[in-house]
Amino acid sequence: MIARIVLWASALVAAYIYIGFPLLLAFLQRFARRPVAKRAIEPTVSVLVAAYNEAKVIDAKIHNSIALDYPADRIDIAIACDGPKDDTTAIAQRTAASIGEGRVRVFAYPRNRGKLYVLNDTMRELTGEIVVFTDAASMLAPDAVRRLVENFADPKVGAVSGVYRVVRGDDAALGNQEDLYWKYETFLKEAEGDVSSILGCHGALYAIRRELYPYPAPTTINDDYVIPMRILQRGYRVAYDSSAVAREEAHEMSGFSRRVRIMTGNFQQLSELKALLNPLRPGPAFFFLSHKAGRLIVPIAMIAMLVANLFLLDEPFYRTVFWAQLMFYALVVLGALVRLEPKILRLPYYFCMINAAAFIGMYYALRGGRALAWKRD
């Protein structure tokens, strides 16, 4: 009986997190939508790019930022170089000088300290009413900033996230799986934003009201989650706008170490739950438990299902369930060794890869995340 309870409880937890919760969100999105009061506005904007070893993309990033469809006298670009070991700083300075007119400022920090040190120091130098955070490898659609800014016409909005698009998915081993994952995440965020408020933003592109920047502790890992979360805790809404697009090549988004950093940050974020417990705003706490916290339980549930199943092999039904689990994990092993076709056969490996990262993330979180210095994969 205990084995049955463990198996079914674990299966239900995993099914709710990845299937039940999205279905519930779809229902709420249809019947409890709260649209943001958007309109065309043009406040001053500072685009902030924190960069470590980005020599390959920093020139393209600066030109992409300069080409944005926004009045040139109302937008400036800040490139914060976190003591890179390559030519990122020199290339950024050369590109900024060639553009002239002071539109691009390069902050050349001599020592690599970590992304939050760089963000905190550079934010004090910015003057834009709205600050747009974007990654060096993420190329923005021409109207991306304009689309983000429209959301701040609503005084209740304190931050807004753009959307992530994966390009050249076939160039990376799991590029298409990354693309599918981010489409899934985009649906969740769109639904959460329509119903109440999203919790975290996409690091590739998001914006905040400058006066609301919370100056997080430098040991913070997932800045694109903690910064919007702190703004949410102050009573503001964090919106999601899928018309504001950032594109990034699949190979820039993949990598097990990147997943470990994300999962470590997710464990670190558990400390934020208490501040979300507001009976007048139940949505954020519910989303946090079902979306973020729930993801950390799924890897344990998967192991519990397999172990519990071993005690039930004398029953035909559970033998079938056991063989189904073995076939699933066989695909995981094959996916780690060869590039399976059709692409759907790679999903078990990708799913287990992101869940396996949770265990290593837990280890680093317990150590305070100190070993996870900001590095380029």
GROMACS .gro file of C-alpha atoms in nm:
model
  377
    1MET     CA    1   0.000   0.000   0.000
    2ILE     CA    2   0.282   0.244   0.084
    3ALA     CA    3   0.452   0.173  -0.248
    4ARG     CA    4   0.127   0.236  -0.435
    5ILE     CA    5   0.072   0.565  -0.252
    6VAL     CA    6   0.427   0.681  -0.322
    7LEU     CA    7   0.407   0.583  -0.690
    8TRP     CA    8   0.071   0.748  -0.758
    9ALA     CA    9   0.141   1.055  -0.547
   10SER     CA   10   0.471   1.107  -0.731
   11ALA     CA   11   0.305   1.057  -1.068
   12LEU     CA   12   0.029   1.304  -0.981
   13VAL     CA   13   0.279   1.567  -0.866
   14ALA     CA   14   0.477   1.544  -1.191
   15ALA     CA   15   0.159   1.540  -1.400
   16TYR     CA   16   0.016   1.843  -1.222
   17ILE     CA   17   0.332   2.051  -1.255
   18TYR     CA   18   0.384   1.991  -1.627
   19ILE     CA   19   0.027   1.924  -1.750
   20GLY     CA   20  -0.238   2.007  -1.488
   21PHE     CA   21  -0.107   2.352  -1.401
   22PRO     CA   22  -0.086   2.466  -1.767
   23LEU     CA   23  -0.443   2.342  -1.825
   24LEU     CA   24  -0.562   2.532  -1.518
   25LEU     CA   25  -0.384   2.845  -1.640
   26ALA     CA   26  -0.549   2.812  -1.981
   27PHE     CA   27  -0.889   2.803  -1.808
   28LEU     CA   28  -0.809   3.106  -1.591
   29GLN     CA   29  -0.665   3.294  -1.887
   30ARG     CA   30  -0.996   3.258  -2.069
   31PHE     CA   31  -1.227   3.356  -1.784
   32ALA     CA   32  -1.021   3.580  -1.553
   33ARG     CA   33  -0.808   3.794  -1.786
   34ARG     CA   34  -0.688   4.134  -1.659
   35PRO     CA   35  -0.536   4.325  -1.953
   36VAL     CA   36  -0.261   4.582  -1.903
   37ALA     CA   37  -0.364   4.937  -1.997
   38LYS     CA   38  -0.105   4.986  -2.272
   39ARG     CA   39  -0.062   5.290  -2.495
   40ALA     CA   40   0.214   5.452  -2.700
   41ILE     CA   41   0.452   5.656  -2.478
   42GLU     CA   42   0.816   5.762  -2.511
   43PRO     CA   43   0.987   5.797  -2.172
   44THR     CA   44   1.366   5.813  -2.159
   45VAL     CA   45   1.524   5.467  -2.180
   46SER     CA   46   1.861   5.322  -2.083
   47VAL     CA   47   1.952   4.987  -2.237
   48LEU     CA   48   2.187   4.796  -2.007
   49VAL     CA   49   2.401   4.509  -2.137
   50ALA     CA   50   2.619   4.327  -1.885
   51ALA     CA   51   2.897   4.141  -2.064
   52TYR     CA   52   3.173   3.901  -1.967
   53ASN     CA   53   3.351   3.718  -2.252
   54GLU     CA   54   3.137   3.842  -2.539
   55ALA     CA   55   3.398   3.942  -2.799
   56LYS     CA   56   3.219   3.745  -3.071
   57VAL     CA   57   2.887   3.925  -3.035
   58ILE     CA   58   2.939   4.261  -2.862
   59ASP     CA   59   2.989   4.463  -3.181
   60ALA     CA   60   2.670   4.318  -3.332
   61LYS     CA   61   2.486   4.378  -3.005
   62ILE     CA   62   2.579   4.747  -2.996
   63HIS     CA   63   2.475   4.802  -3.357
   64ASN     CA   64   2.152   4.609  -3.293
   65SER     CA   65   2.078   4.838  -2.997
   66ILE     CA   66   2.155   5.156  -3.190
   67ALA     CA   67   1.918   5.046  -3.468
   68LEU     CA   68   1.617   5.014  -3.234
   69ASP     CA   69   1.305   5.201  -3.342
   70TYR     CA   70   1.306   5.461  -3.065
   71PRO     CA   71   1.391   5.835  -3.067
   72ALA     CA   72   1.770   5.867  -3.055
   73ASP     CA   73   1.753   6.156  -2.807
   74ARG     CA   74   1.551   5.948  -2.562
   75ILE     CA   75   1.758   5.628  -2.550
   76ASP     CA   76   2.116   5.552  -2.448
   77ILE     CA   77   2.313   5.228  -2.441
   78ALA     CA   78   2.529   5.114  -2.146
   79ILE     CA   79   2.774   4.827  -2.196
   80ALA     CA   80   2.901   4.704  -1.859
   81CYS     CA   81   3.212   4.488  -1.908
   82ASP     CA   82   3.273   4.262  -1.609
   83GLY     CA   83   3.650   4.223  -1.631
   84PRO     CA   84   3.643   3.999  -1.942
   85LYS     CA   85   3.944   3.789  -2.033
   86ASP     CA   86   3.894   3.839  -2.406
   87ASP     CA   87   3.865   4.156  -2.619
   88THR     CA   88   3.506   4.241  -2.519
   89THR     CA   89   3.598   4.574  -2.360
   90ALA     CA   90   3.830   4.688  -2.640
   91ILE     CA   91   3.577   4.600  -2.910
   92ALA     CA   92   3.294   4.773  -2.722
   93GLN     CA   93   3.502   5.089  -2.674
   94ARG     CA   94   3.606   5.092  -3.039
   95THR     CA   95   3.248   5.044  -3.160
   96ALA     CA   96   3.115   5.310  -2.922
   97ALA     CA   97   3.377   5.559  -3.045
   98SER     CA   98   3.287   5.490  -3.409
   99ILE     CA   99   2.920   5.564  -3.339
  100GLY     CA  100   2.997   5.885  -3.154
  101GLU     CA  101   2.747   6.135  -3.010
  102GLY     CA  102   2.778   5.973  -2.665
  103ARG     CA  103   2.495   5.732  -2.742
  104VAL     CA  104   2.693   5.433  -2.616
  105ARG     CA  105   2.875   5.433  -2.283
  106VAL     CA  106   3.117   5.155  -2.197
  107PHE     CA  107   3.177   5.080  -1.829
  108ALA     CA  108   3.509   4.897  -1.820
  109TYR     CA  109   3.529   4.722  -1.484
  110PRO     CA  110   3.884   4.588  -1.448
  111ARG     CA  111   3.810   4.277  -1.242
  112ASN     CA  112   3.559   3.996  -1.296
  113ARG     CA  113   3.331   4.010  -0.991
  114GLY     CA  114   2.995   3.874  -1.112
  115LYS     CA  115   2.688   4.001  -1.293
  116LEU     CA  116   2.505   4.152  -0.995
  117TYR     CA  117   2.807   4.359  -0.891
  118VAL     CA  118   2.814   4.501  -1.242
  119LEU     CA  119   2.440   4.566  -1.258
  120ASN     CA  120   2.432   4.733  -0.916
  121ASP     CA  121   2.728   4.961  -0.993
  122THR     CA  122   2.610   5.057  -1.340
  123MET     CA  123   2.248   5.124  -1.239
  124ARG     CA  124   2.369   5.417  -1.029
  125GLU     CA  125   2.504   5.581  -1.345
  126LEU     CA  126   2.191   5.547  -1.559
  127THR     CA  127   1.940   5.825  -1.615
  128GLY     CA  128   1.660   5.666  -1.818
  129GLU     CA  129   1.316   5.650  -1.660
  130ILE     CA  130   1.296   5.294  -1.791
  131VAL     CA  131   1.590   5.054  -1.785
  132VAL     CA  132   1.593   4.771  -2.038
  133PHE     CA  133   1.808   4.470  -1.947
  134THR     CA  134   1.924   4.250  -2.233
  135ASP     CA  135   2.191   3.984  -2.288
  136ALA     CA  136   2.486   4.044  -2.519
  137ALA     CA  137   2.402   3.744  -2.737
  138SER     CA  138   2.033   3.838  -2.772
  139MET     CA  139   1.940   4.041  -3.078
  140LEU     CA  140   1.629   4.256  -3.038
  141ALA     CA  141   1.354   4.314  -3.290
  142PRO     CA  142   1.353   4.680  -3.406
  143ASP     CA  143   1.031   4.758  -3.216
  144ALA     CA  144   1.116   4.553  -2.905
  145VAL     CA  145   1.183   4.850  -2.672
  146ARG     CA  146   0.881   5.042  -2.800
  147ARG     CA  147   0.659   4.739  -2.731
  148LEU     CA  148   0.800   4.700  -2.379
  149VAL     CA  149   0.760   5.068  -2.294
  150GLU     CA  150   0.391   5.072  -2.390
  151ASN     CA  151   0.319   4.863  -2.081
  152PHE     CA  152   0.448   5.135  -1.847
  153ALA     CA  153   0.157   5.357  -1.945
  154ASP     CA  154  -0.023   5.149  -1.684
  155PRO     CA  155   0.092   5.293  -1.347
  156LYS     CA  156   0.043   4.952  -1.183
  157VAL     CA  157   0.315   4.797  -1.400
  158GLY     CA  158   0.662   4.804  -1.246
  159ALA     CA  159   0.838   4.561  -1.480
  160VAL     CA  160   0.769   4.386  -1.809
  161SER     CA  161   0.929   4.092  -1.985
  162GLY     CA  162   0.976   4.039  -2.355
  163VAL     CA  163   0.974   3.700  -2.523
  164TYR     CA  164   1.259   3.462  -2.611
  165ARG     CA  165   1.282   3.321  -2.963
  166VAL     CA  166   1.526   3.045  -3.055
  167VAL     CA  167   1.685   3.065  -3.400
  168ARG     CA  168   1.888   2.805  -3.589
  169GLY     CA  169   1.764   2.528  -3.363
  170ASP     CA  170   1.912   2.259  -3.588
  171ASP     CA  171   2.262   2.394  -3.525
  172ALA     CA  172   2.261   2.267  -3.166
  173ALA     CA  173   2.213   1.910  -3.050
  174LEU     CA  174   1.911   2.004  -2.841
  175GLY     CA  175   1.826   2.332  -3.012
  176ASN     CA  176   1.479   2.227  -3.119
  177GLN     CA  177   1.406   2.096  -2.771
  178GLU     CA  178   1.515   2.432  -2.627
  179ASP     CA  179   1.281   2.600  -2.873
  180LEU     CA  180   0.991   2.377  -2.766
  181TYR     CA  181   1.072   2.436  -2.398
  182TRP     CA  182   1.071   2.815  -2.438
  183LYS     CA  183   0.744   2.805  -2.631
  184TYR     CA  184   0.600   2.610  -2.338
  185GLU     CA  185   0.742   2.864  -2.092
  186THR     CA  186   0.608   3.148  -2.305
  187PHE     CA  187   0.256   3.005  -2.282
  188LEU     CA  188   0.284   2.978  -1.902
  189LYS     CA  189   0.411   3.335  -1.867
  190GLU     CA  190   0.150   3.477  -2.103
  191ALA     CA  191  -0.126   3.308  -1.904
  192GLU     CA  192   0.017   3.414  -1.567
  193GLY     CA  193   0.057   3.771  -1.691
  194ASP     CA  194  -0.298   3.782  -1.825
  195VAL     CA  195  -0.445   3.655  -1.499
  196SER     CA  196  -0.229   3.832  -1.243
  197SER     CA  197   0.145   3.885  -1.275
  198ILE     CA  198   0.444   3.685  -1.390
  199LEU     CA  199   0.713   3.618  -1.131
  200GLY     CA  200   1.035   3.629  -1.329
  201CYS     CA  201   1.136   3.772  -1.664
  202HIS     CA  202   1.344   3.646  -1.956
  203GLY     CA  203   1.700   3.767  -1.908
  204ALA     CA  204   1.730   3.820  -2.282
  205LEU     CA  205   1.491   4.116  -2.263
  206TYR     CA  206   1.303   4.284  -1.979
  207ALA     CA  207   1.249   4.634  -1.847
  208ILE     CA  208   1.177   4.803  -1.515
  209ARG     CA  209   1.106   5.149  -1.378
  210ARG     CA  210   1.453   5.269  -1.276
  211GLU     CA  211   1.342   5.396  -0.935
  212LEU     CA  212   1.220   5.046  -0.845
  213TYR     CA  213   1.554   4.870  -0.895
  214PRO     CA  214   1.603   4.671  -0.570
  215TYR     CA  215   1.986   4.640  -0.569
  216PRO     CA  216   1.990   4.264  -0.496
  217ALA     CA  217   2.268   4.096  -0.302
  218PRO     CA  218   2.569   4.034  -0.529
  219THR     CA  219   2.541   3.659  -0.457
  220THR     CA  220   2.204   3.650  -0.637
  221ILE     CA  221   2.214   3.407  -0.930
  222ASN     CA  222   1.895   3.454  -1.132
  223ASP     CA  223   1.880   3.832  -1.145
  224ASP     CA  224   1.604   3.821  -1.407
  225TYR     CA  225   1.386   3.648  -1.150
  226VAL     CA  226   1.479   3.822  -0.827
  227ILE     CA  227   1.465   4.179  -0.962
  228PRO     CA  228   1.106   4.147  -1.095
  229MET     CA  229   1.008   3.948  -0.785
  230ARG     CA  230   1.118   4.230  -0.554
  231ILE     CA  231   0.922   4.478  -0.765
  232LEU     CA  232   0.618   4.251  -0.744
  233GLN     CA  233   0.655   4.236  -0.366
  234ARG     CA  234   0.624   4.616  -0.355
  235GLY     CA  235   0.273   4.590  -0.498
  236TYR     CA  236   0.347   4.646  -0.866
  237ARG     CA  237   0.248   4.421  -1.151
  238VAL     CA  238   0.505   4.240  -1.366
  239ALA     CA  239   0.365   4.215  -1.719
  240TYR     CA  240   0.451   3.990  -2.009
  241ASP     CA  241   0.452   4.118  -2.368
  242SER     CA  242   0.510   3.858  -2.639
  243SER     CA  243   0.523   4.130  -2.905
  244ALA     CA  244   0.861   4.244  -2.767
  245VAL     CA  245   1.098   3.990  -2.919
  246ALA     CA  246   1.458   3.893  -2.845
  247ARG     CA  247   1.623   3.632  -3.064
  248GLU     CA  248   1.911   3.411  -2.965
  249GLU     CA  249   2.082   3.127  -3.144
  250ALA     CA  250   2.016   2.784  -2.997
  251HIS     CA  251   2.380   2.714  -2.911
  252GLU     CA  252   2.383   3.027  -2.691
  253MET     CA  253   2.094   2.891  -2.484
  254SER     CA  254   2.197   2.530  -2.439
  255GLY     CA  255   2.442   2.367  -2.202
  256PHE     CA  256   2.409   2.165  -1.883
  257SER     CA  257   2.604   2.420  -1.678
  258ARG     CA  258   2.350   2.686  -1.776
  259ARG     CA  259   2.070   2.462  -1.649
  260VAL     CA  260   2.258   2.407  -1.323
  261ARG     CA  261   2.286   2.783  -1.270
  262ILE     CA  262   1.915   2.827  -1.335
  263MET     CA  263   1.823   2.548  -1.093
  264THR     CA  264   2.062   2.682  -0.828
  265GLY     CA  265   1.888   3.016  -0.861
  266ASN     CA  266   1.550   2.845  -0.831
  267PHE     CA  267   1.650   2.695  -0.495
  268GLN     CA  268   1.781   3.034  -0.389
  269GLN     CA  269   1.444   3.188  -0.479
  270LEU     CA  270   1.254   2.971  -0.230
  271SER     CA  271   1.334   3.237   0.028
  272GLU     CA  272   1.110   3.477  -0.167
  273LEU     CA  273   0.793   3.276  -0.099
  274LYS     CA  274   0.713   3.431   0.240
  275ALA     CA  275   0.692   3.780   0.090
  276LEU     CA  276   0.435   3.656  -0.164
  277LEU     CA  277   0.189   3.525   0.094
  278ASN     CA  278  -0.074   3.796   0.058
  279PRO     CA  279  -0.441   3.685   0.080
  280LEU     CA  280  -0.540   3.987  -0.129
  281ARG     CA  281  -0.307   3.876  -0.410
  282PRO     CA  282  -0.315   3.495  -0.412
  283GLY     CA  283  -0.202   3.462  -0.775
  284PRO     CA  284   0.175   3.517  -0.733
  285ALA     CA  285   0.210   3.269  -0.443
  286PHE     CA  286   0.004   3.009  -0.630
  287PHE     CA  287   0.213   3.055  -0.945
  288PHE     CA  288   0.535   3.035  -0.744
  289LEU     CA  289   0.437   2.704  -0.583
  290SER     CA  290   0.301   2.551  -0.903
  291HIS     CA  291   0.560   2.682  -1.148
  292LYS     CA  292   0.894   2.735  -0.973
  293ALA     CA  293   0.883   2.539  -0.647
  294GLY     CA  294   0.698   2.250  -0.810
  295ARG     CA  295   0.974   2.205  -1.068
  296LEU     CA  296   1.219   2.135  -0.785
  297ILE     CA  297   1.004   1.848  -0.657
  298VAL     CA  298   0.964   1.668  -0.990
  299PRO     CA  299   1.316   1.510  -0.999
  300ILE     CA  300   1.253   1.357  -0.654
  301ALA     CA  301   0.910   1.239  -0.769
  302MET     CA  302   1.065   1.069  -1.073
  303ILE     CA  303   1.309   0.871  -0.857
  304ALA     CA  304   1.033   0.786  -0.607
  305MET     CA  305   0.815   0.649  -0.889
  306LEU     CA  306   1.089   0.417  -1.009
  307VAL     CA  307   1.186   0.294  -0.662
  308ALA     CA  308   0.826   0.242  -0.549
  309ASN     CA  309   0.755   0.049  -0.869
  310LEU     CA  310   1.022  -0.208  -0.773
  311PHE     CA  311   0.805  -0.319  -0.478
  312LEU     CA  312   0.504  -0.382  -0.702
  313LEU     CA  313   0.649  -0.606  -0.972
  314ASP     CA  314   0.439  -0.906  -0.867
  315GLU     CA  315   0.132  -0.734  -1.015
  316PRO     CA  316   0.092  -0.736  -1.398
  317PHE     CA  317  -0.023  -0.374  -1.423
  318TYR     CA  318   0.272  -0.240  -1.228
  319ARG     CA  319   0.513  -0.460  -1.426
  320THR     CA  320   0.383  -0.282  -1.737
  321VAL     CA  321   0.433   0.055  -1.569
  322PHE     CA  322   0.786  -0.048  -1.473
  323TRP     CA  323   0.875  -0.150  -1.829
  324ALA     CA  324   0.732   0.180  -1.955
  325GLN     CA  325   0.962   0.366  -1.718
  326LEU     CA  326   1.259   0.158  -1.830
  327MET     CA  327   1.183   0.234  -2.195
  328PHE     CA  328   1.166   0.604  -2.111
  329TYR     CA  329   1.506   0.596  -1.940
  330ALA     CA  330   1.650   0.386  -2.223
  331LEU     CA  331   1.565   0.673  -2.456
  332VAL     CA  332   1.737   0.906  -2.210
  333VAL     CA  333   2.059   0.703  -2.227
  334LEU     CA  334   2.042   0.676  -2.607
  335GLY     CA  335   1.975   1.048  -2.632
  336ALA     CA  336   2.292   1.116  -2.436
  337LEU     CA  337   2.496   0.898  -2.672
  338VAL     CA  338   2.354   0.964  -3.019
  339ARG     CA  339   2.140   1.223  -3.197
  340LEU     CA  340   1.807   1.042  -3.214
  341GLU     CA  341   1.561   1.082  -3.499
  342PRO     CA  342   1.281   1.178  -3.518
  343LYS     CA  343   1.337   1.480  -3.293
  344ILE     CA  344   1.059   1.385  -3.054
  345LEU     CA  345   1.276   1.096  -2.932
  346ARG     CA  346   1.522   1.351  -2.791
  347LEU     CA  347   1.262   1.491  -2.549
  348PRO     CA  348   1.315   1.227  -2.275
  349TYR     CA  349   1.687   1.312  -2.261
  350TYR     CA  350   1.618   1.687  -2.255
  351PHE     CA  351   1.351   1.646  -1.986
  352CYS     CA  352   1.582   1.439  -1.764
  353MET     CA  353   1.874   1.672  -1.830
  354ILE     CA  354   1.690   1.975  -1.694
  355ASN     CA  355   1.563   1.773  -1.397
  356ALA     CA  356   1.905   1.625  -1.321
  357ALA     CA  357   2.038   1.980  -1.303
  358ALA     CA  358   1.811   2.032  -1.001
  359PHE     CA  359   2.020   1.796  -0.786
  360ILE     CA  360   2.345   1.974  -0.867
  361GLY     CA  361   2.164   2.305  -0.827
  362MET     CA  362   2.057   2.200  -0.477
  363TYR     CA  363   2.420   2.124  -0.390
  364TYR     CA  364   2.542   2.464  -0.509
  365ALA     CA  365   2.249   2.643  -0.342
  366LEU     CA  366   2.343   2.486  -0.009
  367ARG     CA  367   2.694   2.618  -0.063
  368GLY     CA  368   2.556   2.964  -0.129
  369GLY     CA  369   2.611   2.952  -0.505
  370ARG     CA  370   2.967   3.078  -0.465
  371ALA     CA  371   3.109   2.831  -0.715
  372LEU     CA  372   2.882   2.962  -0.990
  373ALA     CA  373   3.075   3.263  -1.110
  374TRP     CA  374   2.929   3.422  -1.421
  375LYS     CA  375   3.096   3.251  -1.713
  376ARG     CA  376   3.012   3.216  -2.077
  377ASP     CA  377   2.923   2.854  -2.172
   0.00000   0.00000   0.00000
